[in-house]
């Protein structure tokens, strides 16, 4: 027996699928809300990018101003260091220490570390 | 001026109002297209949300090279395929994905099981390979031309015609069994 061929007209475009009550209205509201949120996010992002750009420009400007106004003197660092030591060292003990050689300084340091009576009165 | 022209014009002037018009015109056809592809209502809702956001995001880039409806269907279809691909990544095989879709059809709160023939018809569609299913749905339910389907799926008209023909034959065989 020959099977009867299926006729698409029997079903047409009908589907068994359903949606919850008021789904499309709710969906539209949600979509519009999400879109508004996306727009806000975009706006905040643009503001952040703008703010970062302004900050970067300000930093570059500050750097340029600082370097352009800095004193243009050249100094021998060792010389500068000596001046500082001389400026800070005014008391006689300090002047005495300055006169000592490295070897004498080491001996003095050892002596002070090992002498238990050194700070006894203090 | 067509409705699509009005939507495009409004989108340029006021994107949110234009988007509202777009929703009025296309939301339902988008949902049903997605629903036929992903079967479950919950999944269709998620995919629709994603597609709508994407449409709003790129609405400003729409240059009118194709009809607005074709552009919307293309984005919606891509979103469906992305969803199905994600499912495929989690599944072991394509058959497993098909089985999962069949299970969703047979155990859903939002499927009317009273009409056995309509349910069987959807089952028949679900037995088709994904591309054939897509072409069948777009041609049969949405009545798009092969040229439009070609723009949506990046396929040649001849290939689409063959896909549709084979899909119909398979459905006929399934429904007659």
PDB file of C-alpha atoms in Angstrom:
ATOM      1  CA  UNK A   1       0.000   0.000   0.000  1.00  0.00           C
ATOM      2  CA  UNK A   2       1.367   3.412  -0.935  1.00  0.00           C
ATOM      3  CA  UNK A   3       1.797   5.850   1.965  1.00  0.00           C
ATOM      4  CA  UNK A   4      -0.086   9.133   1.688  1.00  0.00           C
ATOM      5  CA  UNK A   5       2.320  12.030   1.177  1.00  0.00           C
ATOM      6  CA  UNK A   6       2.336  14.637   3.945  1.00  0.00           C
ATOM      7  CA  UNK A   7       0.622  17.889   3.011  1.00  0.00           C
ATOM      8  CA  UNK A   8       2.293  20.973   4.517  1.00  0.00           C
ATOM      9  CA  UNK A   9      -1.078  22.729   4.399  1.00  0.00           C
ATOM     10  CA  UNK A  10      -2.246  20.451   7.235  1.00  0.00           C
ATOM     11  CA  UNK A  11       0.034  22.271   9.656  1.00  0.00           C
ATOM     12  CA  UNK A  12       0.654  25.526   7.838  1.00  0.00           C
ATOM     13  CA  UNK A  13       2.570  27.982  10.008  1.00  0.00           C
ATOM     14  CA  UNK A  14       0.966  26.947  13.253  1.00  0.00           C
ATOM     15  CA  UNK A  15       3.395  26.114  16.037  1.00  0.00           C
ATOM     16  CA  UNK A  16       2.884  24.496  19.430  1.00  0.00           C
ATOM     17  CA  UNK A  17       5.103  27.129  21.073  1.00  0.00           C
ATOM     18  CA  UNK A  18       3.638  29.569  23.589  1.00  0.00           C
ATOM     19  CA  UNK A  19       4.993  32.497  25.572  1.00  0.00           C
ATOM     20  CA  UNK A  20       4.149  33.646  29.104  1.00  0.00           C
ATOM     21  CA  UNK A  21       1.339  36.163  29.478  1.00  0.00           C
ATOM     22  CA  UNK A  22       2.459  39.726  28.611  1.00  0.00           C
ATOM     23  CA  UNK A  23       5.890  38.501  27.562  1.00  0.00           C
ATOM     24  CA  UNK A  24       6.412  40.864  24.629  1.00  0.00           C
ATOM     25  CA  UNK A  25       5.399  43.969  26.585  1.00  0.00           C
ATOM     26  CA  UNK A  26       7.738  43.039  29.438  1.00  0.00           C
ATOM     27  CA  UNK A  27      10.504  42.160  26.993  1.00  0.00           C
ATOM     28  CA  UNK A  28      10.216  45.537  25.299  1.00  0.00           C
ATOM     29  CA  UNK A  29      10.424  47.382  28.621  1.00  0.00           C
ATOM     30  CA  UNK A  30      13.468  45.345  29.662  1.00  0.00           C
ATOM     31  CA  UNK A  31      15.171  45.913  26.323  1.00  0.00           C
ATOM     32  CA  UNK A  32      14.624  49.676  26.558  1.00  0.00           C
ATOM     33  CA  UNK A  33      15.933  49.676  30.138  1.00  0.00           C
ATOM     34  CA  UNK A  34      19.030  47.712  29.128  1.00  0.00           C
ATOM     35  CA  UNK A  35      19.634  50.040  26.222  1.00  0.00           C
ATOM     36  CA  UNK A  36      19.365  53.081  28.524  1.00  0.00           C
ATOM     37  CA  UNK A  37      21.834  51.406  30.919  1.00  0.00           C
ATOM     38  CA  UNK A  38      24.216  50.674  28.028  1.00  0.00           C
ATOM     39  CA  UNK A  39      23.979  54.303  26.974  1.00  0.00           C
ATOM     40  CA  UNK A  40      24.805  55.462  30.512  1.00  0.00           C
ATOM     41  CA  UNK A  41      27.738  53.045  30.628  1.00  0.00           C
ATOM     42  CA  UNK A  42      29.012  54.413  27.318  1.00  0.00           C
ATOM     43  CA  UNK A  43      28.679  57.986  28.601  1.00  0.00           C
ATOM     44  CA  UNK A  44      30.571  57.173  31.822  1.00  0.00           C
ATOM     45  CA  UNK A  45      33.280  55.436  29.801  1.00  0.00           C
ATOM     46  CA  UNK A  46      33.638  58.491  27.531  1.00  0.00           C
ATOM     47  CA  UNK A  47      33.849  60.738  30.611  1.00  0.00           C
ATOM     48  CA  UNK A  48      36.521  58.480  32.133  1.00  0.00           C
ATOM     49  CA  UNK A  49      38.543  58.501  28.920  1.00  0.00           C
ATOM     50  CA  UNK A  50      38.222  62.299  28.716  1.00  0.00           C
ATOM     51  CA  UNK A  51      39.247  62.688  32.350  1.00  0.00           C
ATOM     52  CA  UNK A  52      42.255  60.405  31.879  1.00  0.00           C
ATOM     53  CA  UNK A  53      43.300  62.393  28.804  1.00  0.00           C
ATOM     54  CA  UNK A  54      43.033  65.680  30.714  1.00  0.00           C
ATOM     55  CA  UNK A  55      45.035  64.218  33.618  1.00  0.00           C
ATOM     56  CA  UNK A  56      47.745  62.934  31.278  1.00  0.00           C
ATOM     57  CA  UNK A  57      47.982  66.300  29.541  1.00  0.00           C
ATOM     58  CA  UNK A  58      48.187  68.061  32.922  1.00  0.00           C
ATOM     59  CA  UNK A  59      50.966  65.681  34.063  1.00  0.00           C
ATOM     60  CA  UNK A  60      52.949  66.294  30.874  1.00  0.00           C
ATOM     61  CA  UNK A  61      52.476  70.051  31.274  1.00  0.00           C
ATOM     62  CA  UNK A  62      53.598  69.977  34.938  1.00  0.00           C
ATOM     63  CA  UNK A  63      56.657  67.942  33.975  1.00  0.00           C
ATOM     64  CA  UNK A  64      57.565  70.377  31.227  1.00  0.00           C
ATOM     65  CA  UNK A  65      57.146  73.411  33.518  1.00  0.00           C
ATOM     66  CA  UNK A  66      59.227  71.754  36.263  1.00  0.00           C
ATOM     67  CA  UNK A  67      62.121  70.887  33.967  1.00  0.00           C
ATOM     68  CA  UNK A  68      62.109  74.243  32.202  1.00  0.00           C
ATOM     69  CA  UNK A  69      62.264  76.117  35.538  1.00  0.00           C
ATOM     70  CA  UNK A  70      64.868  73.880  37.211  1.00  0.00           C
ATOM     71  CA  UNK A  71      68.330  75.578  37.839  1.00  0.00           C
ATOM     72  CA  UNK A  72      70.749  74.704  35.050  1.00  0.00           C
ATOM     73  CA  UNK A  73      73.950  74.271  37.212  1.00  0.00           C
ATOM     74  CA  UNK A  74      76.506  71.554  36.875  1.00  0.00           C
ATOM     75  CA  UNK A  75      78.260  70.354  40.022  1.00  0.00           C
ATOM     76  CA  UNK A  76      80.825  67.727  40.807  1.00  0.00           C
ATOM     77  CA  UNK A  77      78.880  65.354  43.070  1.00  0.00           C
ATOM     78  CA  UNK A  78      81.938  64.598  45.219  1.00  0.00           C
ATOM     79  CA  UNK A  79      82.566  68.277  45.665  1.00  0.00           C
ATOM     80  CA  UNK A  80      78.939  68.800  46.551  1.00  0.00           C
ATOM     81  CA  UNK A  81      79.121  65.950  49.097  1.00  0.00           C
ATOM     82  CA  UNK A  82      82.190  67.488  50.760  1.00  0.00           C
ATOM     83  CA  UNK A  83      80.471  70.826  51.044  1.00  0.00           C
ATOM     84  CA  UNK A  84      77.530  69.170  52.754  1.00  0.00           C
ATOM     85  CA  UNK A  85      79.762  67.367  55.247  1.00  0.00           C
ATOM     86  CA  UNK A  86      81.626  70.599  55.961  1.00  0.00           C
ATOM     87  CA  UNK A  87      78.390  72.481  56.388  1.00  0.00           C
ATOM     88  CA  UNK A  88      76.975  69.973  58.826  1.00  0.00           C
ATOM     89  CA  UNK A  89      80.169  69.235  60.713  1.00  0.00           C
ATOM     90  CA  UNK A  90      80.957  72.162  63.054  1.00  0.00           C
ATOM     91  CA  UNK A  91      81.641  70.557  66.458  1.00  0.00           C
ATOM     92  CA  UNK A  92      85.218  69.619  67.499  1.00  0.00           C
ATOM     93  CA  UNK A  93      84.537  65.861  67.690  1.00  0.00           C
ATOM     94  CA  UNK A  94      83.246  65.879  64.136  1.00  0.00           C
ATOM     95  CA  UNK A  95      86.250  67.879  62.947  1.00  0.00           C
ATOM     96  CA  UNK A  96      88.492  65.375  64.741  1.00  0.00           C
ATOM     97  CA  UNK A  97      86.802  62.453  62.994  1.00  0.00           C
ATOM     98  CA  UNK A  98      87.288  64.136  59.644  1.00  0.00           C
ATOM     99  CA  UNK A  99      91.011  64.218  60.164  1.00  0.00           C
ATOM    100  CA  UNK A 100      91.244  60.465  60.807  1.00  0.00           C
ATOM    101  CA  UNK A 101      92.241  58.031  58.094  1.00  0.00           C
ATOM    102  CA  UNK A 102      89.929  55.108  57.160  1.00  0.00           C
ATOM    103  CA  UNK A 103      92.180  52.716  59.101  1.00  0.00           C
ATOM    104  CA  UNK A 104      91.986  54.860  62.250  1.00  0.00           C
ATOM    105  CA  UNK A 105      88.225  55.158  61.877  1.00  0.00           C
ATOM    106  CA  UNK A 106      87.864  51.365  61.701  1.00  0.00           C
ATOM    107  CA  UNK A 107      90.020  50.871  64.784  1.00  0.00           C
ATOM    108  CA  UNK A 108      88.013  53.448  66.684  1.00  0.00           C
ATOM    109  CA  UNK A 109      84.758  51.757  65.655  1.00  0.00           C
ATOM    110  CA  UNK A 110      86.047  48.348  66.834  1.00  0.00           C
ATOM    111  CA  UNK A 111      87.216  49.803  70.103  1.00  0.00           C
ATOM    112  CA  UNK A 112      83.849  51.476  70.745  1.00  0.00           C
ATOM    113  CA  UNK A 113      81.933  48.315  69.946  1.00  0.00           C
ATOM    114  CA  UNK A 114      84.041  46.140  72.297  1.00  0.00           C
ATOM    115  CA  UNK A 115      84.592  48.500  75.230  1.00  0.00           C
ATOM    116  CA  UNK A 116      81.823  47.701  77.728  1.00  0.00           C
ATOM    117  CA  UNK A 117      82.638  50.790  79.835  1.00  0.00           C
ATOM    118  CA  UNK A 118      82.413  53.246  76.978  1.00  0.00           C
ATOM    119  CA  UNK A 119      78.757  54.192  77.655  1.00  0.00           C
ATOM    120  CA  UNK A 120      78.732  53.161  81.319  1.00  0.00           C
ATOM    121  CA  UNK A 121      78.130  56.709  82.652  1.00  0.00           C
ATOM    122  CA  UNK A 122      75.296  57.459  80.282  1.00  0.00           C
TER     123      UNK A 122
ATOM    124  CA  UNK B   1       8.417  56.274   2.945  1.00  0.00           C
ATOM    125  CA  UNK B   2       8.494  52.681   4.204  1.00  0.00           C
ATOM    126  CA  UNK B   3       8.336  51.736   7.852  1.00  0.00           C
ATOM    127  CA  UNK B   4      12.014  50.709   7.700  1.00  0.00           C
ATOM    128  CA  UNK B   5      12.966  54.164   6.351  1.00  0.00           C
ATOM    129  CA  UNK B   6      11.029  55.786   9.183  1.00  0.00           C
ATOM    130  CA  UNK B   7      12.841  53.586  11.737  1.00  0.00           C
ATOM    131  CA  UNK B   8      16.257  54.418  10.240  1.00  0.00           C
ATOM    132  CA  UNK B   9      15.517  58.134  10.152  1.00  0.00           C
ATOM    133  CA  UNK B  10      14.257  58.131  13.730  1.00  0.00           C
ATOM    134  CA  UNK B  11      17.316  56.143  14.858  1.00  0.00           C
ATOM    135  CA  UNK B  12      19.564  58.913  13.525  1.00  0.00           C
ATOM    136  CA  UNK B  13      17.563  61.677  15.219  1.00  0.00           C
ATOM    137  CA  UNK B  14      16.766  59.927  18.474  1.00  0.00           C
ATOM    138  CA  UNK B  15      18.281  56.422  18.812  1.00  0.00           C
ATOM    139  CA  UNK B  16      16.109  55.409  21.736  1.00  0.00           C
ATOM    140  CA  UNK B  17      12.855  56.378  20.049  1.00  0.00           C
ATOM    141  CA  UNK B  18      14.037  54.760  16.816  1.00  0.00           C
ATOM    142  CA  UNK B  19      14.867  51.604  18.732  1.00  0.00           C
ATOM    143  CA  UNK B  20      11.364  51.582  20.218  1.00  0.00           C
ATOM    144  CA  UNK B  21       9.917  51.696  16.690  1.00  0.00           C
ATOM    145  CA  UNK B  22      12.239  48.878  15.679  1.00  0.00           C
ATOM    146  CA  UNK B  23      11.049  46.801  18.625  1.00  0.00           C
ATOM    147  CA  UNK B  24       7.432  47.420  17.675  1.00  0.00           C
ATOM    148  CA  UNK B  25       8.112  46.268  14.139  1.00  0.00           C
ATOM    149  CA  UNK B  26      10.531  43.364  14.618  1.00  0.00           C
ATOM    150  CA  UNK B  27      10.545  42.103  18.193  1.00  0.00           C
ATOM    151  CA  UNK B  28       7.999  39.364  17.625  1.00  0.00           C
ATOM    152  CA  UNK B  29       9.398  38.022  14.365  1.00  0.00           C
ATOM    153  CA  UNK B  30      12.867  38.045  15.961  1.00  0.00           C
ATOM    154  CA  UNK B  31      11.591  36.112  18.960  1.00  0.00           C
ATOM    155  CA  UNK B  32       9.847  33.447  16.854  1.00  0.00           C
ATOM    156  CA  UNK B  33      12.859  33.042  14.608  1.00  0.00           C
ATOM    157  CA  UNK B  34      15.043  32.496  17.681  1.00  0.00           C
ATOM    158  CA  UNK B  35      12.492  30.258  19.374  1.00  0.00           C
ATOM    159  CA  UNK B  36      12.333  27.950  16.355  1.00  0.00           C
ATOM    160  CA  UNK B  37      16.120  27.668  16.448  1.00  0.00           C
ATOM    161  CA  UNK B  38      16.764  27.257  20.187  1.00  0.00           C
ATOM    162  CA  UNK B  39      13.354  25.732  21.093  1.00  0.00           C
ATOM    163  CA  UNK B  40      13.184  26.654  24.790  1.00  0.00           C
ATOM    164  CA  UNK B  41      11.400  29.875  25.712  1.00  0.00           C
ATOM    165  CA  UNK B  42      13.964  30.757  28.395  1.00  0.00           C
ATOM    166  CA  UNK B  43      16.870  30.374  25.962  1.00  0.00           C
ATOM    167  CA  UNK B  44      14.993  32.321  23.296  1.00  0.00           C
ATOM    168  CA  UNK B  45      14.475  35.169  25.754  1.00  0.00           C
ATOM    169  CA  UNK B  46      18.203  35.324  26.565  1.00  0.00           C
ATOM    170  CA  UNK B  47      19.232  35.189  22.911  1.00  0.00           C
ATOM    171  CA  UNK B  48      16.678  37.865  22.008  1.00  0.00           C
ATOM    172  CA  UNK B  49      18.031  40.176  24.722  1.00  0.00           C
ATOM    173  CA  UNK B  50      21.568  39.752  23.391  1.00  0.00           C
ATOM    174  CA  UNK B  51      20.469  40.298  19.795  1.00  0.00           C
ATOM    175  CA  UNK B  52      18.555  43.457  20.716  1.00  0.00           C
ATOM    176  CA  UNK B  53      21.507  44.938  22.579  1.00  0.00           C
ATOM    177  CA  UNK B  54      23.755  44.159  19.634  1.00  0.00           C
ATOM    178  CA  UNK B  55      21.282  45.774  17.234  1.00  0.00           C
ATOM    179  CA  UNK B  56      21.105  48.935  19.342  1.00  0.00           C
ATOM    180  CA  UNK B  57      24.886  49.030  19.638  1.00  0.00           C
ATOM    181  CA  UNK B  58      25.458  48.840  15.882  1.00  0.00           C
ATOM    182  CA  UNK B  59      22.350  50.673  14.693  1.00  0.00           C
ATOM    183  CA  UNK B  60      24.453  53.759  13.993  1.00  0.00           C
ATOM    184  CA  UNK B  61      26.686  51.696  11.672  1.00  0.00           C
ATOM    185  CA  UNK B  62      23.771  50.473   9.524  1.00  0.00           C
ATOM    186  CA  UNK B  63      24.401  51.981   6.088  1.00  0.00           C
ATOM    187  CA  UNK B  64      21.406  50.543   4.257  1.00  0.00           C
ATOM    188  CA  UNK B  65      23.440  48.192   2.029  1.00  0.00           C
ATOM    189  CA  UNK B  66      20.689  45.645   2.633  1.00  0.00           C
ATOM    190  CA  UNK B  67      17.116  45.958   3.872  1.00  0.00           C
ATOM    191  CA  UNK B  68      16.822  46.714   7.579  1.00  0.00           C
ATOM    192  CA  UNK B  69      14.916  43.442   8.063  1.00  0.00           C
ATOM    193  CA  UNK B  70      17.776  41.464   6.443  1.00  0.00           C
ATOM    194  CA  UNK B  71      20.309  43.183   8.712  1.00  0.00           C
ATOM    195  CA  UNK B  72      18.167  42.414  11.781  1.00  0.00           C
ATOM    196  CA  UNK B  73      17.703  38.772  10.739  1.00  0.00           C
ATOM    197  CA  UNK B  74      21.432  38.447  10.168  1.00  0.00           C
ATOM    198  CA  UNK B  75      22.290  39.680  13.665  1.00  0.00           C
ATOM    199  CA  UNK B  76      19.540  37.530  15.186  1.00  0.00           C
ATOM    200  CA  UNK B  77      20.678  34.446  13.273  1.00  0.00           C
ATOM    201  CA  UNK B  78      24.301  35.016  14.296  1.00  0.00           C
ATOM    202  CA  UNK B  79      23.210  35.261  17.908  1.00  0.00           C
ATOM    203  CA  UNK B  80      21.293  31.957  17.575  1.00  0.00           C
ATOM    204  CA  UNK B  81      24.307  30.250  16.018  1.00  0.00           C
ATOM    205  CA  UNK B  82      26.566  31.639  18.744  1.00  0.00           C
ATOM    206  CA  UNK B  83      24.213  30.181  21.351  1.00  0.00           C
ATOM    207  CA  UNK B  84      24.055  26.782  19.627  1.00  0.00           C
ATOM    208  CA  UNK B  85      27.843  26.731  19.227  1.00  0.00           C
ATOM    209  CA  UNK B  86      28.234  27.358  22.953  1.00  0.00           C
ATOM    210  CA  UNK B  87      25.958  24.390  23.581  1.00  0.00           C
ATOM    211  CA  UNK B  88      27.994  22.317  21.153  1.00  0.00           C
ATOM    212  CA  UNK B  89      31.163  23.154  23.079  1.00  0.00           C
ATOM    213  CA  UNK B  90      29.565  21.729  26.213  1.00  0.00           C
ATOM    214  CA  UNK B  91      28.157  18.660  24.435  1.00  0.00           C
ATOM    215  CA  UNK B  92      30.019  15.600  23.205  1.00  0.00           C
ATOM    216  CA  UNK B  93      28.510  15.540  19.715  1.00  0.00           C
ATOM    217  CA  UNK B  94      26.129  17.352  17.348  1.00  0.00           C
ATOM    218  CA  UNK B  95      23.620  14.543  17.923  1.00  0.00           C
ATOM    219  CA  UNK B  96      23.710  15.323  21.609  1.00  0.00           C
ATOM    220  CA  UNK B  97      22.798  18.956  20.913  1.00  0.00           C
ATOM    221  CA  UNK B  98      19.941  17.762  18.688  1.00  0.00           C
ATOM    222  CA  UNK B  99      18.791  15.413  21.427  1.00  0.00           C
ATOM    223  CA  UNK B 100      18.923  18.245  23.946  1.00  0.00           C
ATOM    224  CA  UNK B 101      16.759  20.443  21.698  1.00  0.00           C
ATOM    225  CA  UNK B 102      14.308  17.553  21.279  1.00  0.00           C
ATOM    226  CA  UNK B 103      14.151  17.131  25.081  1.00  0.00           C
ATOM    227  CA  UNK B 104      13.440  20.839  25.457  1.00  0.00           C
ATOM    228  CA  UNK B 105      10.616  20.530  22.939  1.00  0.00           C
ATOM    229  CA  UNK B 106       9.125  17.570  24.774  1.00  0.00           C
ATOM    230  CA  UNK B 107       9.353  18.953  28.305  1.00  0.00           C
ATOM    231  CA  UNK B 108       8.491  22.616  28.280  1.00  0.00           C
ATOM    232  CA  UNK B 109       5.952  24.666  30.138  1.00  0.00           C
ATOM    233  CA  UNK B 110       5.541  26.779  27.037  1.00  0.00           C
ATOM    234  CA  UNK B 111       4.721  24.110  24.476  1.00  0.00           C
ATOM    235  CA  UNK B 112       1.122  23.172  23.729  1.00  0.00           C
ATOM    236  CA  UNK B 113       1.077  19.381  23.534  1.00  0.00           C
ATOM    237  CA  UNK B 114      -2.625  19.152  22.688  1.00  0.00           C
ATOM    238  CA  UNK B 115      -1.962  19.400  18.969  1.00  0.00           C
ATOM    239  CA  UNK B 116       0.099  16.303  18.268  1.00  0.00           C
ATOM    240  CA  UNK B 117       0.651  17.112  14.601  1.00  0.00           C
ATOM    241  CA  UNK B 118       2.158  20.528  15.308  1.00  0.00           C
ATOM    242  CA  UNK B 119       4.494  18.999  17.882  1.00  0.00           C
ATOM    243  CA  UNK B 120       5.468  16.253  15.448  1.00  0.00           C
ATOM    244  CA  UNK B 121       6.129  18.874  12.768  1.00  0.00           C
ATOM    245  CA  UNK B 122       8.552  20.692  15.084  1.00  0.00           C
ATOM    246  CA  UNK B 123      10.208  17.380  15.904  1.00  0.00           C
ATOM    247  CA  UNK B 124      10.637  16.769  12.181  1.00  0.00           C
ATOM    248  CA  UNK B 125      12.307  20.177  11.799  1.00  0.00           C
ATOM    249  CA  UNK B 126      14.629  19.378  14.704  1.00  0.00           C
ATOM    250  CA  UNK B 127      15.902  16.265  12.926  1.00  0.00           C
ATOM    251  CA  UNK B 128      17.376  18.485  10.183  1.00  0.00           C
ATOM    252  CA  UNK B 129      21.017  19.567  10.193  1.00  0.00           C
ATOM    253  CA  UNK B 130      21.405  23.100  11.565  1.00  0.00           C
ATOM    254  CA  UNK B 131      21.930  24.841   8.208  1.00  0.00           C
ATOM    255  CA  UNK B 132      18.920  23.112   6.626  1.00  0.00           C
ATOM    256  CA  UNK B 133      16.824  23.936   9.674  1.00  0.00           C
ATOM    257  CA  UNK B 134      17.825  27.577   9.449  1.00  0.00           C
ATOM    258  CA  UNK B 135      17.063  27.801   5.738  1.00  0.00           C
ATOM    259  CA  UNK B 136      13.769  25.958   6.136  1.00  0.00           C
ATOM    260  CA  UNK B 137      12.604  28.232   8.969  1.00  0.00           C
ATOM    261  CA  UNK B 138      13.554  31.448   7.185  1.00  0.00           C
ATOM    262  CA  UNK B 139      11.849  30.369   3.962  1.00  0.00           C
ATOM    263  CA  UNK B 140       8.819  28.530   5.333  1.00  0.00           C
ATOM    264  CA  UNK B 141       7.858  30.644   8.340  1.00  0.00           C
ATOM    265  CA  UNK B 142       9.381  34.046   7.621  1.00  0.00           C
ATOM    266  CA  UNK B 143       8.820  33.800   3.854  1.00  0.00           C
ATOM    267  CA  UNK B 144      12.137  35.425   3.043  1.00  0.00           C
ATOM    268  CA  UNK B 145      13.407  35.232  -0.530  1.00  0.00           C
ATOM    269  CA  UNK B 146      16.450  33.089  -1.290  1.00  0.00           C
ATOM    270  CA  UNK B 147      18.367  36.285  -2.042  1.00  0.00           C
ATOM    271  CA  UNK B 148      17.575  37.622   1.430  1.00  0.00           C
ATOM    272  CA  UNK B 149      18.467  34.295   3.067  1.00  0.00           C
ATOM    273  CA  UNK B 150      21.691  34.380   1.062  1.00  0.00           C
ATOM    274  CA  UNK B 151      22.593  37.749   2.580  1.00  0.00           C
ATOM    275  CA  UNK B 152      21.768  36.495   6.069  1.00  0.00           C
ATOM    276  CA  UNK B 153      23.694  33.239   5.842  1.00  0.00           C
ATOM    277  CA  UNK B 154      26.399  34.207   3.314  1.00  0.00           C
ATOM    278  CA  UNK B 155      25.279  31.423   0.988  1.00  0.00           C
ATOM    279  CA  UNK B 156      24.541  31.057  -2.712  1.00  0.00           C
ATOM    280  CA  UNK B 157      20.941  30.955  -3.885  1.00  0.00           C
ATOM    281  CA  UNK B 158      21.420  27.536  -5.572  1.00  0.00           C
ATOM    282  CA  UNK B 159      22.772  26.026  -2.354  1.00  0.00           C
ATOM    283  CA  UNK B 160      19.864  27.456  -0.394  1.00  0.00           C
ATOM    284  CA  UNK B 161      17.327  26.095  -2.862  1.00  0.00           C
ATOM    285  CA  UNK B 162      18.877  22.647  -2.542  1.00  0.00           C
ATOM    286  CA  UNK B 163      18.907  22.945   1.254  1.00  0.00           C
ATOM    287  CA  UNK B 164      15.233  23.880   1.310  1.00  0.00           C
ATOM    288  CA  UNK B 165      14.294  21.079  -1.067  1.00  0.00           C
ATOM    289  CA  UNK B 166      16.112  18.425   1.000  1.00  0.00           C
ATOM    290  CA  UNK B 167      14.661  19.827   4.221  1.00  0.00           C
ATOM    291  CA  UNK B 168      11.120  19.560   2.862  1.00  0.00           C
ATOM    292  CA  UNK B 169      11.713  16.017   1.673  1.00  0.00           C
ATOM    293  CA  UNK B 170      13.043  14.953   5.081  1.00  0.00           C
ATOM    294  CA  UNK B 171      10.120  16.579   6.865  1.00  0.00           C
ATOM    295  CA  UNK B 172       7.657  14.879   4.506  1.00  0.00           C
ATOM    296  CA  UNK B 173       9.279  11.508   5.182  1.00  0.00           C
ATOM    297  CA  UNK B 174       9.258  12.074   8.959  1.00  0.00           C
ATOM    298  CA  UNK B 175       5.609  13.196   8.969  1.00  0.00           C
ATOM    299  CA  UNK B 176       4.524  10.244   6.843  1.00  0.00           C
ATOM    300  CA  UNK B 177       6.243   7.720   9.100  1.00  0.00           C
TER     301      UNK B 177
END
